[in-house]
Short mmCIF file of N, CA and C in Angstrom, two decimals:
data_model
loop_
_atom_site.label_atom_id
_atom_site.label_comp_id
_atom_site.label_asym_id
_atom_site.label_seq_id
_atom_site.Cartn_x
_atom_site.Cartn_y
_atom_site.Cartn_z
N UNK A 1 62.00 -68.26 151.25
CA UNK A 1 60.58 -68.08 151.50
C UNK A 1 60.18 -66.63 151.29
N UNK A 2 61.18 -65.56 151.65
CA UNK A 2 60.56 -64.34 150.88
C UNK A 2 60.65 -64.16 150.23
N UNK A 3 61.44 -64.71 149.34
CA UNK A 3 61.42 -64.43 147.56
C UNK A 3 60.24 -65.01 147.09
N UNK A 4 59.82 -66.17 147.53
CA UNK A 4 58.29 -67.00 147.24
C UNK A 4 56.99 -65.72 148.19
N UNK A 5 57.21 -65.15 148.93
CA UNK A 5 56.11 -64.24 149.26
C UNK A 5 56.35 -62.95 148.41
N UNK A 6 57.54 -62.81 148.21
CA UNK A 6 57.42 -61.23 147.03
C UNK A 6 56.94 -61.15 146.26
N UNK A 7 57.28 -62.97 145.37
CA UNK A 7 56.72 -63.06 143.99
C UNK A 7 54.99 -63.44 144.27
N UNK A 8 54.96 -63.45 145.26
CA UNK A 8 53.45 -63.94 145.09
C UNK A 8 52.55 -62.43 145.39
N UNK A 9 52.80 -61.39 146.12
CA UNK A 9 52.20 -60.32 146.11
C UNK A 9 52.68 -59.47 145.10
N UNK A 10 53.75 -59.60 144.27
CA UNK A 10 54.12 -58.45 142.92
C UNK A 10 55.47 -59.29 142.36
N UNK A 11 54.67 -59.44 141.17
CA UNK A 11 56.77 -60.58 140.97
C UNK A 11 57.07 -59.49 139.97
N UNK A 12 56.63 -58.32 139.63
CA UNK A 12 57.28 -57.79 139.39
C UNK A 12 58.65 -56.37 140.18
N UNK A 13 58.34 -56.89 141.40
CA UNK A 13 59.46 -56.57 142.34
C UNK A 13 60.74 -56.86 142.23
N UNK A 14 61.86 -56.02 142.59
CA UNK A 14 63.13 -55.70 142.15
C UNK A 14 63.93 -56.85 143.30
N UNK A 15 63.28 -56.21 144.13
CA UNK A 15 63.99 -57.19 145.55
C UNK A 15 63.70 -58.64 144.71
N UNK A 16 62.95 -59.33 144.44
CA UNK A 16 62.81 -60.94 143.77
C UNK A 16 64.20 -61.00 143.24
N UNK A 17 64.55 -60.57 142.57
CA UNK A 17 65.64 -60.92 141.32
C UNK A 17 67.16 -60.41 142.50
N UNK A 18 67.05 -59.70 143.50
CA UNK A 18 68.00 -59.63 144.21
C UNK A 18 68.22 -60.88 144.57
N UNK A 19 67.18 -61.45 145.65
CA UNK A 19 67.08 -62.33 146.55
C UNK A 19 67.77 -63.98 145.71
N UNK A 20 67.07 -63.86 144.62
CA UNK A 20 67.47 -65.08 143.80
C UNK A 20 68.86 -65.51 143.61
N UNK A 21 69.38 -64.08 142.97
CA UNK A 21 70.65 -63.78 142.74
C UNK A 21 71.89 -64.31 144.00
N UNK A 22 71.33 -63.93 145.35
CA UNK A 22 71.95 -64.06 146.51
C UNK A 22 71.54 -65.69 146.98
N UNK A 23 71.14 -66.02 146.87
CA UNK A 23 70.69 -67.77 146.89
C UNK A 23 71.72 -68.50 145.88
N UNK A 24 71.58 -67.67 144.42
CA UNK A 24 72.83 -68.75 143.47
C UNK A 24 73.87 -68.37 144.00
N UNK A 25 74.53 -66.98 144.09
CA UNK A 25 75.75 -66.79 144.71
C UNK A 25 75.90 -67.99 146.05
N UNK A 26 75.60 -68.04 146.86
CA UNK A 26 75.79 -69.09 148.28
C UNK A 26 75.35 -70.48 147.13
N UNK A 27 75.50 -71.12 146.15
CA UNK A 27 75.15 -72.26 145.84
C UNK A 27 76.72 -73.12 146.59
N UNK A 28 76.83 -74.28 146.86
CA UNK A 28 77.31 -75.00 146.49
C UNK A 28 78.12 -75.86 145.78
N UNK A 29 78.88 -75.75 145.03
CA UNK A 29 78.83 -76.58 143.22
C UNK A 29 79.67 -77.67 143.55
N UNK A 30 79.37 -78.73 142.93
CA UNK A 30 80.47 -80.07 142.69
C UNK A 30 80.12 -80.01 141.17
N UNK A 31 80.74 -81.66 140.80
CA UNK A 31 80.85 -81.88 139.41
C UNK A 31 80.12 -82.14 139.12
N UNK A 32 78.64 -82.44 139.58
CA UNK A 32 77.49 -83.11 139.32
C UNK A 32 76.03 -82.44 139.48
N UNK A 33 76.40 -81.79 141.13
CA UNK A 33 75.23 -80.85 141.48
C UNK A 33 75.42 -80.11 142.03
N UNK A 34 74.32 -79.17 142.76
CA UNK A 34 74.26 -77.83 143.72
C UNK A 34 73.52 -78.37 144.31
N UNK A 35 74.21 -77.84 145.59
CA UNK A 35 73.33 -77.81 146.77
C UNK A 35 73.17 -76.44 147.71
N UNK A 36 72.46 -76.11 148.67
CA UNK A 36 72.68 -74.84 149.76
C UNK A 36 72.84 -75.77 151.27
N UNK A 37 73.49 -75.16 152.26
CA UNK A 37 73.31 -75.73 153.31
C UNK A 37 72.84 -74.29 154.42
N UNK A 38 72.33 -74.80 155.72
CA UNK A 38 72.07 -73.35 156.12
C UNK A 38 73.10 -73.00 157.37
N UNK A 39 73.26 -71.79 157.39
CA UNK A 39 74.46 -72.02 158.97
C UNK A 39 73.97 -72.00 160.15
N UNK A 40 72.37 -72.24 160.48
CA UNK A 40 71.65 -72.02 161.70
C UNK A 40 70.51 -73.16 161.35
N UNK A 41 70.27 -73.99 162.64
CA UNK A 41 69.15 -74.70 162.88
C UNK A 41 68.85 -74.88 163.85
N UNK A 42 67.97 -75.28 164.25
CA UNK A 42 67.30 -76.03 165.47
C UNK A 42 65.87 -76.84 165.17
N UNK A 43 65.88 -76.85 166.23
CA UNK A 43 64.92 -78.31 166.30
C UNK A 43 63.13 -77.76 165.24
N UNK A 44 63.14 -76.79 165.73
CA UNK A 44 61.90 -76.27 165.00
C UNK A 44 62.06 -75.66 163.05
N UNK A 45 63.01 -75.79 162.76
CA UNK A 45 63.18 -75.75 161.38
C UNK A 45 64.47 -75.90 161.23
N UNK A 46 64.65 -77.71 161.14
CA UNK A 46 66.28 -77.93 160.86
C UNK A 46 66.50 -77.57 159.27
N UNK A 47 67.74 -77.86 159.27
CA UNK A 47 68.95 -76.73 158.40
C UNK A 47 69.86 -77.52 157.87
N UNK A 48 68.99 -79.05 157.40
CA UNK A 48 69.83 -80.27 156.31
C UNK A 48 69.98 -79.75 155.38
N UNK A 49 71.22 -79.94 154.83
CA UNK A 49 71.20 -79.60 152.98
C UNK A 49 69.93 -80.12 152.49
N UNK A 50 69.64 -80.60 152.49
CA UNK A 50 68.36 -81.15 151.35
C UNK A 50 67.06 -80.35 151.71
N UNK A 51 67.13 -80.57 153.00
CA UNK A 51 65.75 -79.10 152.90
C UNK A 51 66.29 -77.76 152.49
N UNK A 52 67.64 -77.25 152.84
CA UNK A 52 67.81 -76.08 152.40
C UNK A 52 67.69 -76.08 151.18
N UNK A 53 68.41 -77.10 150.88
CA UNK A 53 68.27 -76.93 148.60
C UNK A 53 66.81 -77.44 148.20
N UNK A 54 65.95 -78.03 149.58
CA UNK A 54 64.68 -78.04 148.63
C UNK A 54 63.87 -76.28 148.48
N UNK A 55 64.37 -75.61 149.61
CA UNK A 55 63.52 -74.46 149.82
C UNK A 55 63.72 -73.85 148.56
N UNK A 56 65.78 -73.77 148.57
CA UNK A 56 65.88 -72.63 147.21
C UNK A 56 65.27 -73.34 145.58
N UNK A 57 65.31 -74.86 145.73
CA UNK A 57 65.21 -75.29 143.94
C UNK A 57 63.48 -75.10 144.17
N UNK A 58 62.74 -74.76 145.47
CA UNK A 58 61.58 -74.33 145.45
C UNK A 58 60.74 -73.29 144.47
N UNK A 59 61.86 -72.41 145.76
CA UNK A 59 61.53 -71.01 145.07
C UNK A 59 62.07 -70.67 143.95
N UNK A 60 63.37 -71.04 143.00
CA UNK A 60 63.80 -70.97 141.38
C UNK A 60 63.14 -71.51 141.01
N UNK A 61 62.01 -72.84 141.19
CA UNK A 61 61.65 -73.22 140.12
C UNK A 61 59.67 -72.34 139.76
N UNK A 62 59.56 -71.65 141.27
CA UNK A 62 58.40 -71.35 141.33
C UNK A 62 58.59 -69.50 140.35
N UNK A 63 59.49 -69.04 140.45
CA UNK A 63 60.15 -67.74 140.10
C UNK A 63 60.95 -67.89 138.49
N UNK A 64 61.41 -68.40 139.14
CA UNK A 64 62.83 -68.70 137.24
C UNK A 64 63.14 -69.83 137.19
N UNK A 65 62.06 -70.67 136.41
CA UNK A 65 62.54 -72.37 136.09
C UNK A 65 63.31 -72.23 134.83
N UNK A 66 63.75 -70.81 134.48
CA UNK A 66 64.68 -71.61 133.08
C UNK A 66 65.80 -71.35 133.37
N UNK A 67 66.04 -70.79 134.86
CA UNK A 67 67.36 -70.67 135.51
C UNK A 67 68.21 -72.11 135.71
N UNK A 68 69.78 -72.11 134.99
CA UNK A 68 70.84 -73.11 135.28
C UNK A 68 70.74 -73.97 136.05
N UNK A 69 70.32 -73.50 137.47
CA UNK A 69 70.94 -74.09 138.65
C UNK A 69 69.57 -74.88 139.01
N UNK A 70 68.06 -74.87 138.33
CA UNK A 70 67.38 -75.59 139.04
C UNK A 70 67.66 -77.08 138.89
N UNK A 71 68.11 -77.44 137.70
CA UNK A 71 67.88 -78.51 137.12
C UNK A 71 69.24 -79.54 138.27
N UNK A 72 70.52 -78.68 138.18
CA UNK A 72 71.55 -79.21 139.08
C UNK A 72 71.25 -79.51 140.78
N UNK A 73 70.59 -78.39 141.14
CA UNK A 73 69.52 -78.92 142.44
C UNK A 73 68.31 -79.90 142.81
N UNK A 74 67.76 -80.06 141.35
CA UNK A 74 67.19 -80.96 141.65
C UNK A 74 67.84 -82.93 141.48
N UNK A 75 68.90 -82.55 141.16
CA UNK A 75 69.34 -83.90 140.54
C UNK A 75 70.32 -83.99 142.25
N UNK A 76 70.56 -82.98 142.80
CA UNK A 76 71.06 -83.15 144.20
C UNK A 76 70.11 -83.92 144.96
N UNK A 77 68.75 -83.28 145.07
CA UNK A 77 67.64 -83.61 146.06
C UNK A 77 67.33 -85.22 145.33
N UNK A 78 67.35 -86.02 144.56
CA UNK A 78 67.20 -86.78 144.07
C UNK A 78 68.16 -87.78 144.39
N UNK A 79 69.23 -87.26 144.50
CA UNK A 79 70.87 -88.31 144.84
C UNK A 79 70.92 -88.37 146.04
N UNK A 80 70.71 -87.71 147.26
CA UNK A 80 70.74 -87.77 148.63
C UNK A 80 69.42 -88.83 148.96
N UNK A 81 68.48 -89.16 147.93
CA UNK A 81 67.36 -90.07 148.37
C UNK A 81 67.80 -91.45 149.31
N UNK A 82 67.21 -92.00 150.10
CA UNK A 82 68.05 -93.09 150.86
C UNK A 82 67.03 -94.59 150.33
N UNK A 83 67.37 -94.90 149.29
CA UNK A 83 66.32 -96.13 148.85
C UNK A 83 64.77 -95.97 148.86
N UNK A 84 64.13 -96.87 149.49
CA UNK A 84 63.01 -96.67 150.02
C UNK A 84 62.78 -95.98 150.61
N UNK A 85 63.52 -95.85 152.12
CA UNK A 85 63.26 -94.71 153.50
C UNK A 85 63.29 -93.42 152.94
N UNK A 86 63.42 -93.03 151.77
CA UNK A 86 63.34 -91.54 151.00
C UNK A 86 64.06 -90.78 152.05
N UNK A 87 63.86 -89.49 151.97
CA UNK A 87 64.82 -89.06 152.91
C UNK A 87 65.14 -88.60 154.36
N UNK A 88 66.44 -88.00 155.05
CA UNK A 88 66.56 -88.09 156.30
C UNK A 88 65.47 -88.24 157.60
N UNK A 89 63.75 -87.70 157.45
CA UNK A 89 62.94 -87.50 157.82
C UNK A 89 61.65 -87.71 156.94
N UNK A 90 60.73 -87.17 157.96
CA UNK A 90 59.43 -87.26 157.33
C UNK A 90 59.08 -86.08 156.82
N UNK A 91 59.75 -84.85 157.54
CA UNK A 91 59.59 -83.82 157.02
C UNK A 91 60.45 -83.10 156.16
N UNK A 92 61.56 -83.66 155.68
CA UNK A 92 62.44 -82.88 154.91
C UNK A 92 61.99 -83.99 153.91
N UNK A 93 61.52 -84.79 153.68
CA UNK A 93 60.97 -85.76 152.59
C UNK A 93 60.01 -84.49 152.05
N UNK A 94 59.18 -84.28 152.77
CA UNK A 94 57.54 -83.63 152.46
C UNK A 94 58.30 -81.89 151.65
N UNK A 95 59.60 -81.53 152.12
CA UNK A 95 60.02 -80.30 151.72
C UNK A 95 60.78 -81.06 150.17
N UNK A 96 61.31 -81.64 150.40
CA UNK A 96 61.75 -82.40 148.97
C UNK A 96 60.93 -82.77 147.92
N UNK A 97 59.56 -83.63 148.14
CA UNK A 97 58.84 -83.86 147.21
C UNK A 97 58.69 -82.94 146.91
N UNK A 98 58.02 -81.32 147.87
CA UNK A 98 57.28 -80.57 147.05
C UNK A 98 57.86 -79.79 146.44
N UNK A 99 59.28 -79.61 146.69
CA UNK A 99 60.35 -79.05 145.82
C UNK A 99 60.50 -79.91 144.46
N UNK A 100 60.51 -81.04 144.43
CA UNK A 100 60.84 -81.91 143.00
C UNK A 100 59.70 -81.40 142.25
N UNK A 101 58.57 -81.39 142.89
CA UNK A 101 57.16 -81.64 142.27
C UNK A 101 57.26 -79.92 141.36
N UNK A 102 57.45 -78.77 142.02
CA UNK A 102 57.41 -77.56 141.69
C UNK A 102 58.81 -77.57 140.27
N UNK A 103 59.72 -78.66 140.86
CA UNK A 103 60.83 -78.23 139.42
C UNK A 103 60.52 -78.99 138.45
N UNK A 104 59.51 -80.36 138.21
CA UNK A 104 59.01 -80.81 137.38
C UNK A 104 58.16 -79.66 136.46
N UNK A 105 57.56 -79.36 137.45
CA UNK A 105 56.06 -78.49 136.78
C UNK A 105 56.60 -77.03 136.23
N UNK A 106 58.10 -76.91 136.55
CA UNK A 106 58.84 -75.70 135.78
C UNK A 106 59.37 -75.50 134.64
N UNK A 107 59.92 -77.01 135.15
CA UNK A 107 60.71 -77.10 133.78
C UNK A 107 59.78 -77.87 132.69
N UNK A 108 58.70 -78.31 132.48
CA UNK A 108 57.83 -78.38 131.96
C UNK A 108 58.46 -79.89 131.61
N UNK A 109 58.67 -80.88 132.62
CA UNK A 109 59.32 -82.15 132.34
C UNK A 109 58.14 -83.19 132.49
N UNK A 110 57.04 -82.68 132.83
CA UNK A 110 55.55 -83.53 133.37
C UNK A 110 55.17 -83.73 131.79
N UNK A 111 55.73 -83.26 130.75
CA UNK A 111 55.01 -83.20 129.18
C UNK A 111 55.96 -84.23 128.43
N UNK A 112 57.15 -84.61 129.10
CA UNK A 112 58.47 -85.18 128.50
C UNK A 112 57.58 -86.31 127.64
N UNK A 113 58.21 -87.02 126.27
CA UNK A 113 58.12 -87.80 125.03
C UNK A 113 59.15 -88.46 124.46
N UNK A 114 59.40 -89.12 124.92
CA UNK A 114 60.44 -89.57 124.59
C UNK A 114 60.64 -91.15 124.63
N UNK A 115 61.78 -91.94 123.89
CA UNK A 115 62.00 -93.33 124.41
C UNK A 115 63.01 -93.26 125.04
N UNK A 116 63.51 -94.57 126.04
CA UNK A 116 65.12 -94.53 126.38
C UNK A 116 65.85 -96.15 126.40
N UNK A 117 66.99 -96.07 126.58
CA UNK A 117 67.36 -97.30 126.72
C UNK A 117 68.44 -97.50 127.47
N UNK A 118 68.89 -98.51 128.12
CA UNK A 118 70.13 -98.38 128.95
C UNK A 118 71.31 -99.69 128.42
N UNK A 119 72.35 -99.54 128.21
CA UNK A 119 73.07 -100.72 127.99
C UNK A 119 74.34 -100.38 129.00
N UNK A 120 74.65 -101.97 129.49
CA UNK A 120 75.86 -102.06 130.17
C UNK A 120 76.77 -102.66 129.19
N UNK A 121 77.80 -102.55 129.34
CA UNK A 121 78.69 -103.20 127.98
C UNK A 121 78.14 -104.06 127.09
N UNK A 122 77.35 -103.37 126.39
CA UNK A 122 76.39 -103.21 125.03
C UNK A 122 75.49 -104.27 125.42
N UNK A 123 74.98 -104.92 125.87
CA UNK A 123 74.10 -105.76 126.11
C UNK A 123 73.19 -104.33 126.64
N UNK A 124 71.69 -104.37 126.15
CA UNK A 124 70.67 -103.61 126.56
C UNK A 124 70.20 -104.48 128.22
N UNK A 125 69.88 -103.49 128.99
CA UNK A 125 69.51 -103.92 130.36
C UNK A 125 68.02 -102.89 130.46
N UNK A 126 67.47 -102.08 130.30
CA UNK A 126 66.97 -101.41 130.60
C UNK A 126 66.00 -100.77 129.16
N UNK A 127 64.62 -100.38 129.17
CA UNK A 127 64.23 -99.89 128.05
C UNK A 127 62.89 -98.97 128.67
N UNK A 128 62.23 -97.90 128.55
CA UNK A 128 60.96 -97.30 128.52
C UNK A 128 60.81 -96.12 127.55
N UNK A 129 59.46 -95.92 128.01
CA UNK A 129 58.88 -95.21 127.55
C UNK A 129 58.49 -93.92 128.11
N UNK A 130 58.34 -92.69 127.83
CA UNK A 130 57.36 -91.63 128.50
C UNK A 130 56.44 -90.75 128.22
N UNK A 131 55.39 -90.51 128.75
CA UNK A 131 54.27 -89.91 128.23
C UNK A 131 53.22 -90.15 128.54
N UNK A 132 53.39 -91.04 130.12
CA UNK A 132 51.81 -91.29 131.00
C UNK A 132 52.41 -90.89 131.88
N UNK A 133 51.21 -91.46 132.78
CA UNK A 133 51.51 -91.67 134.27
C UNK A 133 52.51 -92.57 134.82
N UNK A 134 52.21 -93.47 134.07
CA UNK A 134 53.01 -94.91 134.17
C UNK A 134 54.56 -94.39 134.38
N UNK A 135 54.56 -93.72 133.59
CA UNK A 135 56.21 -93.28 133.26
C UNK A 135 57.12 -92.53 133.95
N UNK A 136 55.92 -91.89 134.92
CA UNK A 136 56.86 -91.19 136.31
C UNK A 136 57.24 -92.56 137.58
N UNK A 137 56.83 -93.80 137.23
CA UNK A 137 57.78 -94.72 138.16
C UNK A 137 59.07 -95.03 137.57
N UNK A 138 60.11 -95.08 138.27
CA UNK A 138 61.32 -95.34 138.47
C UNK A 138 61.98 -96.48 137.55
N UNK A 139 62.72 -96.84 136.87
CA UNK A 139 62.81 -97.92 136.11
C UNK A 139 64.38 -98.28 136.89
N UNK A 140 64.56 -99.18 137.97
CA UNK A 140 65.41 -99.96 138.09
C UNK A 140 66.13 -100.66 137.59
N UNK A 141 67.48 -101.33 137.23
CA UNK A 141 68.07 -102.32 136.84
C UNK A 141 69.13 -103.08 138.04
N UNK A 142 69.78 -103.90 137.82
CA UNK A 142 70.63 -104.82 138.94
C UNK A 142 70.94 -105.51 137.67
N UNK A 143 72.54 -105.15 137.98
CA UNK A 143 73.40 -106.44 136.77
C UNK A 143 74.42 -107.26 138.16
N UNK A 144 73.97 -108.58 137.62
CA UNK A 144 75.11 -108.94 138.69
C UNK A 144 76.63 -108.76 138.09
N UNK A 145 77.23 -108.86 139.31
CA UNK A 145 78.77 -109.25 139.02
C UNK A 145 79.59 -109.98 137.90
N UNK A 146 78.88 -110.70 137.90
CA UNK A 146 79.24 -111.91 136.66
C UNK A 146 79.55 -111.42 135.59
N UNK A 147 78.62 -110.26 135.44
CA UNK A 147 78.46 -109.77 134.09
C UNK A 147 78.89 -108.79 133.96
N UNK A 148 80.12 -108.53 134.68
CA UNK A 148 80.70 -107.19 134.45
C UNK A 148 81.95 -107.74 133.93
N UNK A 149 82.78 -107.05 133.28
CA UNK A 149 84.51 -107.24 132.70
C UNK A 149 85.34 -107.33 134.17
N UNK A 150 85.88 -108.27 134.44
CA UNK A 150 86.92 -107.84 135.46
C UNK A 150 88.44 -107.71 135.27
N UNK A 151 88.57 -107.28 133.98
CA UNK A 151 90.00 -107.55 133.55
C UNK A 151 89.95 -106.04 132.54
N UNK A 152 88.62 -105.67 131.90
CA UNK A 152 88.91 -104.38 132.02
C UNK A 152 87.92 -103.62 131.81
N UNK A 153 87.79 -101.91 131.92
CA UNK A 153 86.34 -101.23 131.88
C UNK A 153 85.30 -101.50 131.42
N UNK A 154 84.20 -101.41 131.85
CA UNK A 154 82.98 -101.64 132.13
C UNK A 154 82.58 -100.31 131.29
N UNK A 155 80.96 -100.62 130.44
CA UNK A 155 81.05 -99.73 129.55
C UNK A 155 79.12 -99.20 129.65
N UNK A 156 79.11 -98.03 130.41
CA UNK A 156 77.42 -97.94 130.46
C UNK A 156 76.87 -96.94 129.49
N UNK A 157 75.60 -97.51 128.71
CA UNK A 157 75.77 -96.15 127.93
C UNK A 157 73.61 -96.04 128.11
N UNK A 158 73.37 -94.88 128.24
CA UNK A 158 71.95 -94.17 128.21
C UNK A 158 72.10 -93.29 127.17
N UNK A 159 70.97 -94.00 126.60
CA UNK A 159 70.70 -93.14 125.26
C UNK A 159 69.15 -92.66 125.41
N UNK A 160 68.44 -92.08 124.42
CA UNK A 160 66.95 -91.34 124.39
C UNK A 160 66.90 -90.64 123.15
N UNK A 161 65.78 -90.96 122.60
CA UNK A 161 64.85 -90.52 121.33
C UNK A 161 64.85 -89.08 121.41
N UNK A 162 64.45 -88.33 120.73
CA UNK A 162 64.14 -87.01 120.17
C UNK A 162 62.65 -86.65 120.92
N UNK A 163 62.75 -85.52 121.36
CA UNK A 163 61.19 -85.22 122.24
C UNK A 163 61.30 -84.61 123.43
N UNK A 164 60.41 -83.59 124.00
CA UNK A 164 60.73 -82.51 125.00
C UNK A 164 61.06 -83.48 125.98
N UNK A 165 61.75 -82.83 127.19
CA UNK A 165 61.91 -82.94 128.59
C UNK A 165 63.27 -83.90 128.73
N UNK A 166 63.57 -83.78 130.18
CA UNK A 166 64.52 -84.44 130.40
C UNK A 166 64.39 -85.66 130.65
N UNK A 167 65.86 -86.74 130.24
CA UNK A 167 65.99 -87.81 131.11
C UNK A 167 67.13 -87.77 132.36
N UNK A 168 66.10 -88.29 133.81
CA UNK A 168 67.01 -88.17 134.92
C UNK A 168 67.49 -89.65 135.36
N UNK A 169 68.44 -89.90 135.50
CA UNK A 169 69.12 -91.11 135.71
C UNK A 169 69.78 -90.77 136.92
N UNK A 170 70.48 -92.01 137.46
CA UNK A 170 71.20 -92.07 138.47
C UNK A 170 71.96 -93.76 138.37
N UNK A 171 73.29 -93.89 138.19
CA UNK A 171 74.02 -94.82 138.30
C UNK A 171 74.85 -95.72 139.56
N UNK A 172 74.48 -96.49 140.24
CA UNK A 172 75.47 -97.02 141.68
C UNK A 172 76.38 -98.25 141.65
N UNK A 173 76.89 -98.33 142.12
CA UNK A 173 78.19 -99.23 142.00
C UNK A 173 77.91 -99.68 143.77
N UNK A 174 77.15 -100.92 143.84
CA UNK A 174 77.19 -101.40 145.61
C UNK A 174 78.07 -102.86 145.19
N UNK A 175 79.02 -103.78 145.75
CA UNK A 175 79.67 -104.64 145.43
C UNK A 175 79.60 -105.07 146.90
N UNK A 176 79.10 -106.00 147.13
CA UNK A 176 78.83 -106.94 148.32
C UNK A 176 80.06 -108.13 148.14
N UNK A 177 80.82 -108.27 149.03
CA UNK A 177 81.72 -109.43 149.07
C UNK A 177 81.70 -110.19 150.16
N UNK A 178 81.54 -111.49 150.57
CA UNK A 178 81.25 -112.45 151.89
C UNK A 178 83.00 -112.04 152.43
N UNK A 179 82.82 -111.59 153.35
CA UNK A 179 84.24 -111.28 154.42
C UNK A 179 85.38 -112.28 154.47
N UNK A 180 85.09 -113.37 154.40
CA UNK A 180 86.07 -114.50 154.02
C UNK A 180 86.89 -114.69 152.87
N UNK A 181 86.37 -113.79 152.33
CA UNK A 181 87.13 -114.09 150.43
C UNK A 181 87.75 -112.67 150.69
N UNK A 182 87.73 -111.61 151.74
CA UNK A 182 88.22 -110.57 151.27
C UNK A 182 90.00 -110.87 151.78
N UNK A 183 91.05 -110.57 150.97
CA UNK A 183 92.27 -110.16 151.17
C UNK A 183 92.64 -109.25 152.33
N UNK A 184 93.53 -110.07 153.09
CA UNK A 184 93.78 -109.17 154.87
C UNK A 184 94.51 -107.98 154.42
N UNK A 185 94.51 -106.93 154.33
CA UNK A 185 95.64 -105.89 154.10
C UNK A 185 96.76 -105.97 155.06
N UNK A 186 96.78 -106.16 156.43
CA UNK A 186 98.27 -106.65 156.53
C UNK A 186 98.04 -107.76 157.46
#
């Protein structure tokens, strides 16, 4: 938040580019994304990873959206989503959207053009478009079971046309089995 008040009274301030710097250093990293967590909370401004990484992919994307790490933070704040119930709260939801909303509008992904398509072992499951409104809803799929190989790998492939902005995906594997068919381990 003071790197978002520095840059807003002089971004050409030295301290900004410190502060930033010291936010990626404390990142996080896995194989997929970044996150920050904070080492102090309480009840009046809790200290979930997801609000912490919404504050910082906040302020990178409001300061330096062509910085590395926004794009990996935002695909964090996106993966911690809990279905419908969005996330842990009502208010680390409201710090999340407006963090997504600021790394959209950075990375200049609100302009994206593009087609896409999704296939599960080559059978197409999935197809859109982007370049409305329309196109910022979510495009779901559900393959049942049936239709997967069970004898050997399973093969998903996302592809996309030529044209600015990103495509953000997210892949899950939930396998529901009735308890009676499951094998006793001992």
């Amino acid at each position: 938040m003071l790197a978002l008040t520095l840059n807003k009274a002089d971004s050409s301030d030295d301290r900004i580019k410190t502060l930033i710097s010291d936010l990626e250093g404390k990142a996080i990293r896995t194989a997929t994304s970044v996150h920050w967590e904070s080492l102090n909370s309480g009840w009046l401004l809790p200290g979930s990873p997801g609000f912490s990484t919404a504050m910082v992919v906040q302020a990178i994307a409001e300061i330096d959206p062509a910085a590395p790490l926004l794009v990996d933070g935002l695909r964090y704040l996106v993966s911690i989503r809990q279905g419908n119930n969005l996330w842990n709260s009502s208010f680390e939801s409201a710090w999340i959207i407006k963090a997504i909303n600021a790394a959209i509008r950075g990375t200049g992904d609100l302009q994206a053009s593009y087609t896409f398509q999704a296939k599960v072992n080559d059978v197409v499951v999935a197809t859109g478009e982007t370049g409305s409104l329309d196109s910022l809803n979510p495009t779901s799929v559900v393959v049942p079971l049936n239709q997967l190989h069970q004898d050997w790998p399973n093969g998903v492939e996302i592809s996309r046309s030529d044209g600015p902005g990103r495509l953000y995906y997210r892949t899950d594997l939930l396998l529901y089995r009735p308890a009676g068919t499951a094998v006793p381990v001992n």
